[in-house]
Amino acid sequence: MKPFLLLATRGEDIAADGEYAAFCQYGGLEPEQLHRVRLERDPLPPVNLDDYSGVLVGGGPFNSSTPPELKGPVQLRVEAELAALLDEIVARDFPFLGACYGVGTLGAHQGAVIDGTFAEAPSAVTVELTPDAASDPLLAGVLPTFPAYVGHKEAVRKLPDHAVLLASSAGCPVQMFRIKQNLYATQFHPELDVLGMQQRIVVYRDYGYFPSEEAERLRERVAMVTVAEPMRILRAFVERYAQL
């Protein structure tokens, strides 16, 4: 099978490696089937999309809506590299699934309005599929309402007209959308289980997502919810687009 490509931006090794392991586990991928590039550390090498089954983008510290003059050189480089690659991905309608920061990258590339209006602290929220989700192959068999883990400082406030809204929640109207037929982004994390979410709360307790003194309370709260449906979406993406 051609591998998938994971474009990662987490600078903390424990979070970066946990994310990679989660994408492998819930995507049903062996390590040799998921090629990772840590963009916060290394420039994006030349990418021949024909060598891959699809492209995944994980979460990370960058916010697309930060004013350009406040973005550091690494973020500016990463955004330029991702934008150039997305030019080809979108033109070819090449399989793409962006999680959390993937919403900012694909959304910004396609003209979405992204800002802090619908930010969410680390938590489990109830996600509801839209009527358009009923005919989407990635969501076949997924429950119409399900809990999912979130944690983000920005989100899509307005989608471009050509995007298809697939899932929403009370606190964040755009939880999942599709561009063309094969380009997807989720605001929630399709790779996160409870241990992964608890680990992220510890790693990012001083990053401004929530008051640091609330970390233990948040860890306890996320453990009270069983999250399983989002992982089905990740697995469906891998199974649908895996190429020999």
PDB file of C-alpha atoms in Angstrom:
ATOM      1  CA  MET A   1       0.000   0.000   0.000  1.00  0.00           C
ATOM      2  CA  LYS A   2       1.154   3.526  -0.686  1.00  0.00           C
ATOM      3  CA  PRO A   3       1.737   5.276   2.660  1.00  0.00           C
ATOM      4  CA  PHE A   4      -0.190   8.251   3.951  1.00  0.00           C
ATOM      5  CA  LEU A   5       1.624  11.498   4.699  1.00  0.00           C
ATOM      6  CA  LEU A   6       1.157  13.145   8.115  1.00  0.00           C
ATOM      7  CA  LEU A   7       2.130  16.805   8.278  1.00  0.00           C
ATOM      8  CA  ALA A   8       2.679  17.658  11.943  1.00  0.00           C
ATOM      9  CA  THR A   9       3.476  20.908  13.746  1.00  0.00           C
ATOM     10  CA  ARG A  10       3.664  20.002  17.446  1.00  0.00           C
ATOM     11  CA  GLY A  11       6.976  21.061  18.959  1.00  0.00           C
ATOM     12  CA  GLU A  12       6.647  18.988  22.139  1.00  0.00           C
ATOM     13  CA  ASP A  13       7.965  15.468  21.524  1.00  0.00           C
ATOM     14  CA  ILE A  14       5.507  13.748  23.870  1.00  0.00           C
ATOM     15  CA  ALA A  15       2.522  15.383  22.141  1.00  0.00           C
ATOM     16  CA  ALA A  16       3.978  14.930  18.647  1.00  0.00           C
ATOM     17  CA  ASP A  17       4.742  11.254  19.194  1.00  0.00           C
ATOM     18  CA  GLY A  18       1.385  10.684  20.877  1.00  0.00           C
ATOM     19  CA  GLU A  19      -0.373  12.225  17.890  1.00  0.00           C
ATOM     20  CA  TYR A  20       1.564  10.043  15.458  1.00  0.00           C
ATOM     21  CA  ALA A  21       0.818   6.891  17.468  1.00  0.00           C
ATOM     22  CA  ALA A  22      -2.877   7.805  17.616  1.00  0.00           C
ATOM     23  CA  PHE A  23      -3.133   8.336  13.860  1.00  0.00           C
ATOM     24  CA  CYS A  24      -1.478   4.950  13.371  1.00  0.00           C
ATOM     25  CA  GLN A  25      -3.687   3.185  15.913  1.00  0.00           C
ATOM     26  CA  TYR A  26      -7.051   4.575  14.882  1.00  0.00           C
ATOM     27  CA  GLY A  27      -6.237   4.776  11.210  1.00  0.00           C
ATOM     28  CA  GLY A  28      -5.267   1.094  11.232  1.00  0.00           C
ATOM     29  CA  LEU A  29      -1.813   1.975   9.913  1.00  0.00           C
ATOM     30  CA  GLU A  30       1.576   0.454  10.566  1.00  0.00           C
ATOM     31  CA  PRO A  31       4.427   2.929  11.106  1.00  0.00           C
ATOM     32  CA  GLU A  32       5.787   2.267   7.626  1.00  0.00           C
ATOM     33  CA  GLN A  33       2.365   3.185   6.237  1.00  0.00           C
ATOM     34  CA  LEU A  34       2.346   6.667   7.792  1.00  0.00           C
ATOM     35  CA  HIS A  35       5.200   8.950   6.783  1.00  0.00           C
ATOM     36  CA  ARG A  36       5.523  11.909   9.160  1.00  0.00           C
ATOM     37  CA  VAL A  37       7.111  15.297   8.539  1.00  0.00           C
ATOM     38  CA  ARG A  38       7.462  17.573  11.582  1.00  0.00           C
ATOM     39  CA  LEU A  39       7.116  20.928   9.915  1.00  0.00           C
ATOM     40  CA  GLU A  40       7.886  22.907  13.068  1.00  0.00           C
ATOM     41  CA  ARG A  41      11.337  21.340  12.992  1.00  0.00           C
ATOM     42  CA  ASP A  42      12.196  20.741   9.353  1.00  0.00           C
ATOM     43  CA  PRO A  43      11.264  22.405   6.053  1.00  0.00           C
ATOM     44  CA  LEU A  44       8.822  20.446   3.942  1.00  0.00           C
ATOM     45  CA  PRO A  45      10.821  18.352   1.479  1.00  0.00           C
ATOM     46  CA  PRO A  46       9.617  17.965  -2.114  1.00  0.00           C
ATOM     47  CA  VAL A  47       6.365  15.982  -2.055  1.00  0.00           C
ATOM     48  CA  ASN A  48       5.252  13.832  -4.968  1.00  0.00           C
ATOM     49  CA  LEU A  49       1.592  13.195  -4.211  1.00  0.00           C
ATOM     50  CA  ASP A  50       1.646  10.166  -6.497  1.00  0.00           C
ATOM     51  CA  ASP A  51       3.785   8.432  -3.856  1.00  0.00           C
ATOM     52  CA  TYR A  52       1.016   8.674  -1.249  1.00  0.00           C
ATOM     53  CA  SER A  53      -2.524   7.449  -0.650  1.00  0.00           C
ATOM     54  CA  GLY A  54      -3.545  10.673   1.064  1.00  0.00           C
ATOM     55  CA  VAL A  55      -2.433  13.564   3.245  1.00  0.00           C
ATOM     56  CA  LEU A  56      -3.243  14.092   6.927  1.00  0.00           C
ATOM     57  CA  VAL A  57      -2.679  17.264   8.922  1.00  0.00           C
ATOM     58  CA  GLY A  58      -2.704  17.144  12.727  1.00  0.00           C
ATOM     59  CA  GLY A  59      -3.248  19.846  15.312  1.00  0.00           C
ATOM     60  CA  GLY A  60      -0.636  22.237  16.589  1.00  0.00           C
ATOM     61  CA  PRO A  61       0.267  25.577  18.121  1.00  0.00           C
ATOM     62  CA  PHE A  62      -0.252  27.809  15.096  1.00  0.00           C
ATOM     63  CA  ASN A  63      -3.367  29.916  14.568  1.00  0.00           C
ATOM     64  CA  SER A  64      -4.182  30.898  11.017  1.00  0.00           C
ATOM     65  CA  SER A  65      -6.023  33.996  12.199  1.00  0.00           C
ATOM     66  CA  THR A  66      -3.020  35.510  13.997  1.00  0.00           C
ATOM     67  CA  PRO A  67      -2.087  38.799  12.280  1.00  0.00           C
ATOM     68  CA  PRO A  68       0.887  38.247   9.927  1.00  0.00           C
ATOM     69  CA  GLU A  69       3.081  40.714  11.812  1.00  0.00           C
ATOM     70  CA  LEU A  70       2.681  38.626  14.978  1.00  0.00           C
ATOM     71  CA  LYS A  71       3.543  35.303  13.359  1.00  0.00           C
ATOM     72  CA  GLY A  72       7.034  33.968  13.899  1.00  0.00           C
ATOM     73  CA  PRO A  73       9.333  32.891  11.056  1.00  0.00           C
ATOM     74  CA  VAL A  74       8.626  29.192  11.577  1.00  0.00           C
ATOM     75  CA  GLN A  75       4.866  29.682  11.335  1.00  0.00           C
ATOM     76  CA  LEU A  76       5.227  31.842   8.238  1.00  0.00           C
ATOM     77  CA  ARG A  77       7.388  29.168   6.605  1.00  0.00           C
ATOM     78  CA  VAL A  78       4.996  26.368   7.549  1.00  0.00           C
ATOM     79  CA  GLU A  79       1.986  28.280   6.248  1.00  0.00           C
ATOM     80  CA  ALA A  80       3.697  29.056   2.957  1.00  0.00           C
ATOM     81  CA  GLU A  81       4.717  25.417   2.500  1.00  0.00           C
ATOM     82  CA  LEU A  82       1.245  24.119   3.319  1.00  0.00           C
ATOM     83  CA  ALA A  83      -0.429  26.666   1.054  1.00  0.00           C
ATOM     84  CA  ALA A  84       1.753  25.658  -1.872  1.00  0.00           C
ATOM     85  CA  LEU A  85       1.044  21.972  -1.308  1.00  0.00           C
ATOM     86  CA  LEU A  86      -2.677  22.667  -0.905  1.00  0.00           C
ATOM     87  CA  ASP A  87      -2.658  24.373  -4.296  1.00  0.00           C
ATOM     88  CA  GLU A  88      -1.890  20.990  -5.838  1.00  0.00           C
ATOM     89  CA  ILE A  89      -4.012  18.963  -3.420  1.00  0.00           C
ATOM     90  CA  VAL A  90      -7.105  21.052  -4.131  1.00  0.00           C
ATOM     91  CA  ALA A  91      -6.492  21.214  -7.877  1.00  0.00           C
ATOM     92  CA  ARG A  92      -6.267  17.424  -7.998  1.00  0.00           C
ATOM     93  CA  ASP A  93      -8.954  16.819  -5.361  1.00  0.00           C
ATOM     94  CA  PHE A  94      -6.332  14.614  -3.725  1.00  0.00           C
ATOM     95  CA  PRO A  95      -7.445  12.857  -0.508  1.00  0.00           C
ATOM     96  CA  PHE A  96      -6.887  15.185   2.447  1.00  0.00           C
ATOM     97  CA  LEU A  97      -8.012  15.083   6.074  1.00  0.00           C
ATOM     98  CA  GLY A  98      -7.040  17.936   8.368  1.00  0.00           C
ATOM     99  CA  ALA A  99      -7.757  17.751  12.099  1.00  0.00           C
ATOM    100  CA  CYS A 100      -8.012  20.938  14.186  1.00  0.00           C
ATOM    101  CA  TYR A 101      -5.173  22.938  12.582  1.00  0.00           C
ATOM    102  CA  GLY A 102      -6.244  21.232   9.377  1.00  0.00           C
ATOM    103  CA  VAL A 103      -9.434  23.307   9.550  1.00  0.00           C
ATOM    104  CA  GLY A 104      -7.331  26.461   9.657  1.00  0.00           C
ATOM    105  CA  THR A 105      -5.112  25.385   6.785  1.00  0.00           C
ATOM    106  CA  LEU A 106      -7.736  24.078   4.362  1.00  0.00           C
ATOM    107  CA  GLY A 107     -10.278  26.652   5.485  1.00  0.00           C
ATOM    108  CA  ALA A 108      -7.912  29.590   5.062  1.00  0.00           C
ATOM    109  CA  HIS A 109      -6.769  28.262   1.698  1.00  0.00           C
ATOM    110  CA  GLN A 110     -10.354  28.113   0.498  1.00  0.00           C
ATOM    111  CA  GLY A 111     -11.462  31.507   1.762  1.00  0.00           C
ATOM    112  CA  ALA A 112     -13.178  30.649   5.035  1.00  0.00           C
ATOM    113  CA  VAL A 113     -13.413  33.300   7.745  1.00  0.00           C
ATOM    114  CA  ILE A 114     -11.386  32.010  10.690  1.00  0.00           C
ATOM    115  CA  ASP A 115     -11.154  33.746  14.059  1.00  0.00           C
ATOM    116  CA  GLY A 116     -11.562  33.200  17.797  1.00  0.00           C
ATOM    117  CA  THR A 117     -15.345  33.525  17.908  1.00  0.00           C
ATOM    118  CA  PHE A 118     -15.939  29.814  18.426  1.00  0.00           C
ATOM    119  CA  ALA A 119     -12.862  28.800  20.419  1.00  0.00           C
ATOM    120  CA  GLU A 120     -13.355  25.831  22.754  1.00  0.00           C
ATOM    121  CA  ALA A 121     -11.415  24.777  25.836  1.00  0.00           C
ATOM    122  CA  PRO A 122     -10.231  21.137  25.958  1.00  0.00           C
ATOM    123  CA  SER A 123     -13.411  19.140  26.483  1.00  0.00           C
ATOM    124  CA  ALA A 124     -15.787  16.584  25.049  1.00  0.00           C
ATOM    125  CA  VAL A 125     -18.578  18.218  23.032  1.00  0.00           C
ATOM    126  CA  THR A 126     -21.643  16.826  21.300  1.00  0.00           C
ATOM    127  CA  VAL A 127     -21.270  16.876  17.525  1.00  0.00           C
ATOM    128  CA  GLU A 128     -24.294  16.619  15.251  1.00  0.00           C
ATOM    129  CA  LEU A 129     -24.132  15.590  11.607  1.00  0.00           C
ATOM    130  CA  THR A 130     -25.892  17.783   9.054  1.00  0.00           C
ATOM    131  CA  PRO A 131     -28.333  16.495   6.410  1.00  0.00           C
ATOM    132  CA  ASP A 132     -25.526  16.610   3.818  1.00  0.00           C
ATOM    133  CA  ALA A 133     -23.572  14.103   5.891  1.00  0.00           C
ATOM    134  CA  ALA A 134     -26.102  11.395   5.090  1.00  0.00           C
ATOM    135  CA  SER A 135     -24.727  11.020   1.560  1.00  0.00           C
ATOM    136  CA  ASP A 136     -21.048  11.416   2.435  1.00  0.00           C
ATOM    137  CA  PRO A 137     -19.120   8.130   2.148  1.00  0.00           C
ATOM    138  CA  LEU A 138     -16.762   8.979   5.010  1.00  0.00           C
ATOM    139  CA  LEU A 139     -19.677   9.274   7.411  1.00  0.00           C
ATOM    140  CA  ALA A 140     -21.601   6.165   6.393  1.00  0.00           C
ATOM    141  CA  GLY A 141     -22.697   4.365   9.549  1.00  0.00           C
ATOM    142  CA  VAL A 142     -21.507   7.117  11.897  1.00  0.00           C
ATOM    143  CA  LEU A 143     -24.067   8.002  14.563  1.00  0.00           C
ATOM    144  CA  PRO A 144     -25.925  11.235  13.772  1.00  0.00           C
ATOM    145  CA  THR A 145     -24.944  12.671  17.183  1.00  0.00           C
ATOM    146  CA  PHE A 146     -21.763  11.748  19.029  1.00  0.00           C
ATOM    147  CA  PRO A 147     -19.219  13.088  21.540  1.00  0.00           C
ATOM    148  CA  ALA A 148     -15.807  14.226  20.333  1.00  0.00           C
ATOM    149  CA  TYR A 149     -12.768  15.856  21.884  1.00  0.00           C
ATOM    150  CA  VAL A 150     -11.931  19.452  21.044  1.00  0.00           C
ATOM    151  CA  GLY A 151      -9.553  22.162  22.176  1.00  0.00           C
ATOM    152  CA  HIS A 152      -8.776  25.162  19.971  1.00  0.00           C
ATOM    153  CA  LYS A 153      -8.305  28.933  20.032  1.00  0.00           C
ATOM    154  CA  GLU A 154      -9.790  29.562  16.594  1.00  0.00           C
ATOM    155  CA  ALA A 155     -12.393  28.033  14.318  1.00  0.00           C
ATOM    156  CA  VAL A 156     -14.278  28.676  11.098  1.00  0.00           C
ATOM    157  CA  ARG A 157     -16.829  31.455  11.558  1.00  0.00           C
ATOM    158  CA  LYS A 158     -18.017  31.388   7.939  1.00  0.00           C
ATOM    159  CA  LEU A 159     -17.428  28.737   5.309  1.00  0.00           C
ATOM    160  CA  PRO A 160     -17.015  29.623   1.636  1.00  0.00           C
ATOM    161  CA  ASP A 161     -20.089  28.910  -0.458  1.00  0.00           C
ATOM    162  CA  HIS A 162     -18.498  25.938  -2.221  1.00  0.00           C
ATOM    163  CA  ALA A 163     -17.801  24.074   1.041  1.00  0.00           C
ATOM    164  CA  VAL A 164     -20.191  21.405   2.322  1.00  0.00           C
ATOM    165  CA  LEU A 165     -20.923  21.573   6.048  1.00  0.00           C
ATOM    166  CA  LEU A 166     -20.983  18.046   7.467  1.00  0.00           C
ATOM    167  CA  ALA A 167     -21.071  18.485  11.252  1.00  0.00           C
ATOM    168  CA  SER A 168     -21.774  21.171  13.843  1.00  0.00           C
ATOM    169  CA  SER A 169     -21.987  21.614  17.609  1.00  0.00           C
ATOM    170  CA  ALA A 170     -23.698  24.097  19.896  1.00  0.00           C
ATOM    171  CA  GLY A 171     -20.480  25.941  20.651  1.00  0.00           C
ATOM    172  CA  CYS A 172     -18.822  25.691  17.249  1.00  0.00           C
ATOM    173  CA  PRO A 173     -21.034  25.701  14.128  1.00  0.00           C
ATOM    174  CA  VAL A 174     -18.358  24.252  11.825  1.00  0.00           C
ATOM    175  CA  GLN A 175     -17.069  20.970  13.232  1.00  0.00           C
ATOM    176  CA  MET A 176     -16.499  19.260   9.883  1.00  0.00           C
ATOM    177  CA  PHE A 177     -16.643  20.264   6.245  1.00  0.00           C
ATOM    178  CA  ARG A 178     -15.749  18.993   2.792  1.00  0.00           C
ATOM    179  CA  ILE A 179     -14.319  20.702  -0.264  1.00  0.00           C
ATOM    180  CA  LYS A 180     -14.939  19.040  -3.653  1.00  0.00           C
ATOM    181  CA  GLN A 181     -15.252  15.267  -3.132  1.00  0.00           C
ATOM    182  CA  ASN A 182     -12.110  14.212  -1.258  1.00  0.00           C
ATOM    183  CA  LEU A 183     -10.925  17.141   0.875  1.00  0.00           C
ATOM    184  CA  TYR A 184     -12.024  17.030   4.511  1.00  0.00           C
ATOM    185  CA  ALA A 185     -11.368  18.960   7.702  1.00  0.00           C
ATOM    186  CA  THR A 186     -12.585  18.397  11.250  1.00  0.00           C
ATOM    187  CA  GLN A 187     -12.426  20.839  14.142  1.00  0.00           C
ATOM    188  CA  PHE A 188     -12.690  17.928  16.571  1.00  0.00           C
ATOM    189  CA  HIS A 189      -9.914  15.382  16.861  1.00  0.00           C
ATOM    190  CA  PRO A 190     -10.682  12.081  15.081  1.00  0.00           C
ATOM    191  CA  GLU A 191      -7.519  10.508  16.525  1.00  0.00           C
ATOM    192  CA  LEU A 192      -7.953  11.285  20.236  1.00  0.00           C
ATOM    193  CA  ASP A 193      -9.015   8.825  22.928  1.00  0.00           C
ATOM    194  CA  VAL A 194      -9.293   9.677  26.611  1.00  0.00           C
ATOM    195  CA  LEU A 195      -5.643   8.976  27.441  1.00  0.00           C
ATOM    196  CA  GLY A 196      -4.503  11.066  24.505  1.00  0.00           C
ATOM    197  CA  MET A 197      -6.779  13.928  25.531  1.00  0.00           C
ATOM    198  CA  GLN A 198      -5.561  13.794  29.107  1.00  0.00           C
ATOM    199  CA  GLN A 199      -1.962  13.838  27.906  1.00  0.00           C
ATOM    200  CA  ARG A 200      -2.610  16.939  25.808  1.00  0.00           C
ATOM    201  CA  ILE A 201      -4.198  18.728  28.750  1.00  0.00           C
ATOM    202  CA  VAL A 202      -1.008  18.157  30.741  1.00  0.00           C
ATOM    203  CA  VAL A 203       1.318  19.137  27.898  1.00  0.00           C
ATOM    204  CA  TYR A 204      -0.584  22.316  27.013  1.00  0.00           C
ATOM    205  CA  ARG A 205      -1.673  23.434  30.472  1.00  0.00           C
ATOM    206  CA  ASP A 206       0.409  26.629  30.206  1.00  0.00           C
ATOM    207  CA  TYR A 207      -0.382  27.461  26.571  1.00  0.00           C
ATOM    208  CA  GLY A 208      -3.447  29.607  27.155  1.00  0.00           C
ATOM    209  CA  TYR A 209      -6.151  27.122  26.189  1.00  0.00           C
ATOM    210  CA  PHE A 210      -7.493  27.172  29.761  1.00  0.00           C
ATOM    211  CA  PRO A 211      -6.407  28.415  33.216  1.00  0.00           C
ATOM    212  CA  SER A 212      -3.538  26.126  34.211  1.00  0.00           C
ATOM    213  CA  GLU A 213      -5.024  25.481  37.651  1.00  0.00           C
ATOM    214  CA  GLU A 214      -8.000  23.776  35.967  1.00  0.00           C
ATOM    215  CA  ALA A 215      -5.911  21.014  34.358  1.00  0.00           C
ATOM    216  CA  GLU A 216      -6.819  18.270  36.815  1.00  0.00           C
ATOM    217  CA  ARG A 217     -10.498  19.145  36.706  1.00  0.00           C
ATOM    218  CA  LEU A 218     -10.432  18.998  32.916  1.00  0.00           C
ATOM    219  CA  ARG A 219      -8.644  15.646  32.982  1.00  0.00           C
ATOM    220  CA  GLU A 220     -11.365  14.263  35.223  1.00  0.00           C
ATOM    221  CA  ARG A 221     -14.165  15.702  33.093  1.00  0.00           C
ATOM    222  CA  VAL A 222     -12.932  14.291  29.777  1.00  0.00           C
ATOM    223  CA  ALA A 223     -12.621  10.843  31.378  1.00  0.00           C
ATOM    224  CA  MET A 224     -16.352  10.857  32.086  1.00  0.00           C
ATOM    225  CA  VAL A 225     -17.233  10.654  28.382  1.00  0.00           C
ATOM    226  CA  THR A 226     -16.797   7.699  26.038  1.00  0.00           C
ATOM    227  CA  VAL A 227     -15.517   8.913  22.650  1.00  0.00           C
ATOM    228  CA  ALA A 228     -15.498   6.399  19.793  1.00  0.00           C
ATOM    229  CA  GLU A 229     -17.291   7.680  16.680  1.00  0.00           C
ATOM    230  CA  PRO A 230     -14.607  10.196  15.572  1.00  0.00           C
ATOM    231  CA  MET A 231     -12.078   7.376  15.206  1.00  0.00           C
ATOM    232  CA  ARG A 232     -14.449   5.666  12.770  1.00  0.00           C
ATOM    233  CA  ILE A 233     -14.148   8.700  10.512  1.00  0.00           C
ATOM    234  CA  LEU A 234     -10.351   8.501  10.518  1.00  0.00           C
ATOM    235  CA  ARG A 235     -10.455   4.765   9.788  1.00  0.00           C
ATOM    236  CA  ALA A 236     -12.994   5.314   7.003  1.00  0.00           C
ATOM    237  CA  PHE A 237     -10.695   7.884   5.398  1.00  0.00           C
ATOM    238  CA  VAL A 238      -7.789   5.432   5.410  1.00  0.00           C
ATOM    239  CA  GLU A 239      -9.869   2.546   4.103  1.00  0.00           C
ATOM    240  CA  ARG A 240     -11.500   4.616   1.380  1.00  0.00           C
ATOM    241  CA  TYR A 241      -8.309   6.108  -0.014  1.00  0.00           C
ATOM    242  CA  ALA A 242      -5.619   3.479   0.602  1.00  0.00           C
ATOM    243  CA  GLN A 243      -3.943   2.733  -2.734  1.00  0.00           C
ATOM    244  CA  LEU A 244      -1.720  -0.115  -3.792  1.00  0.00           C
TER     245      LEU A 244
END
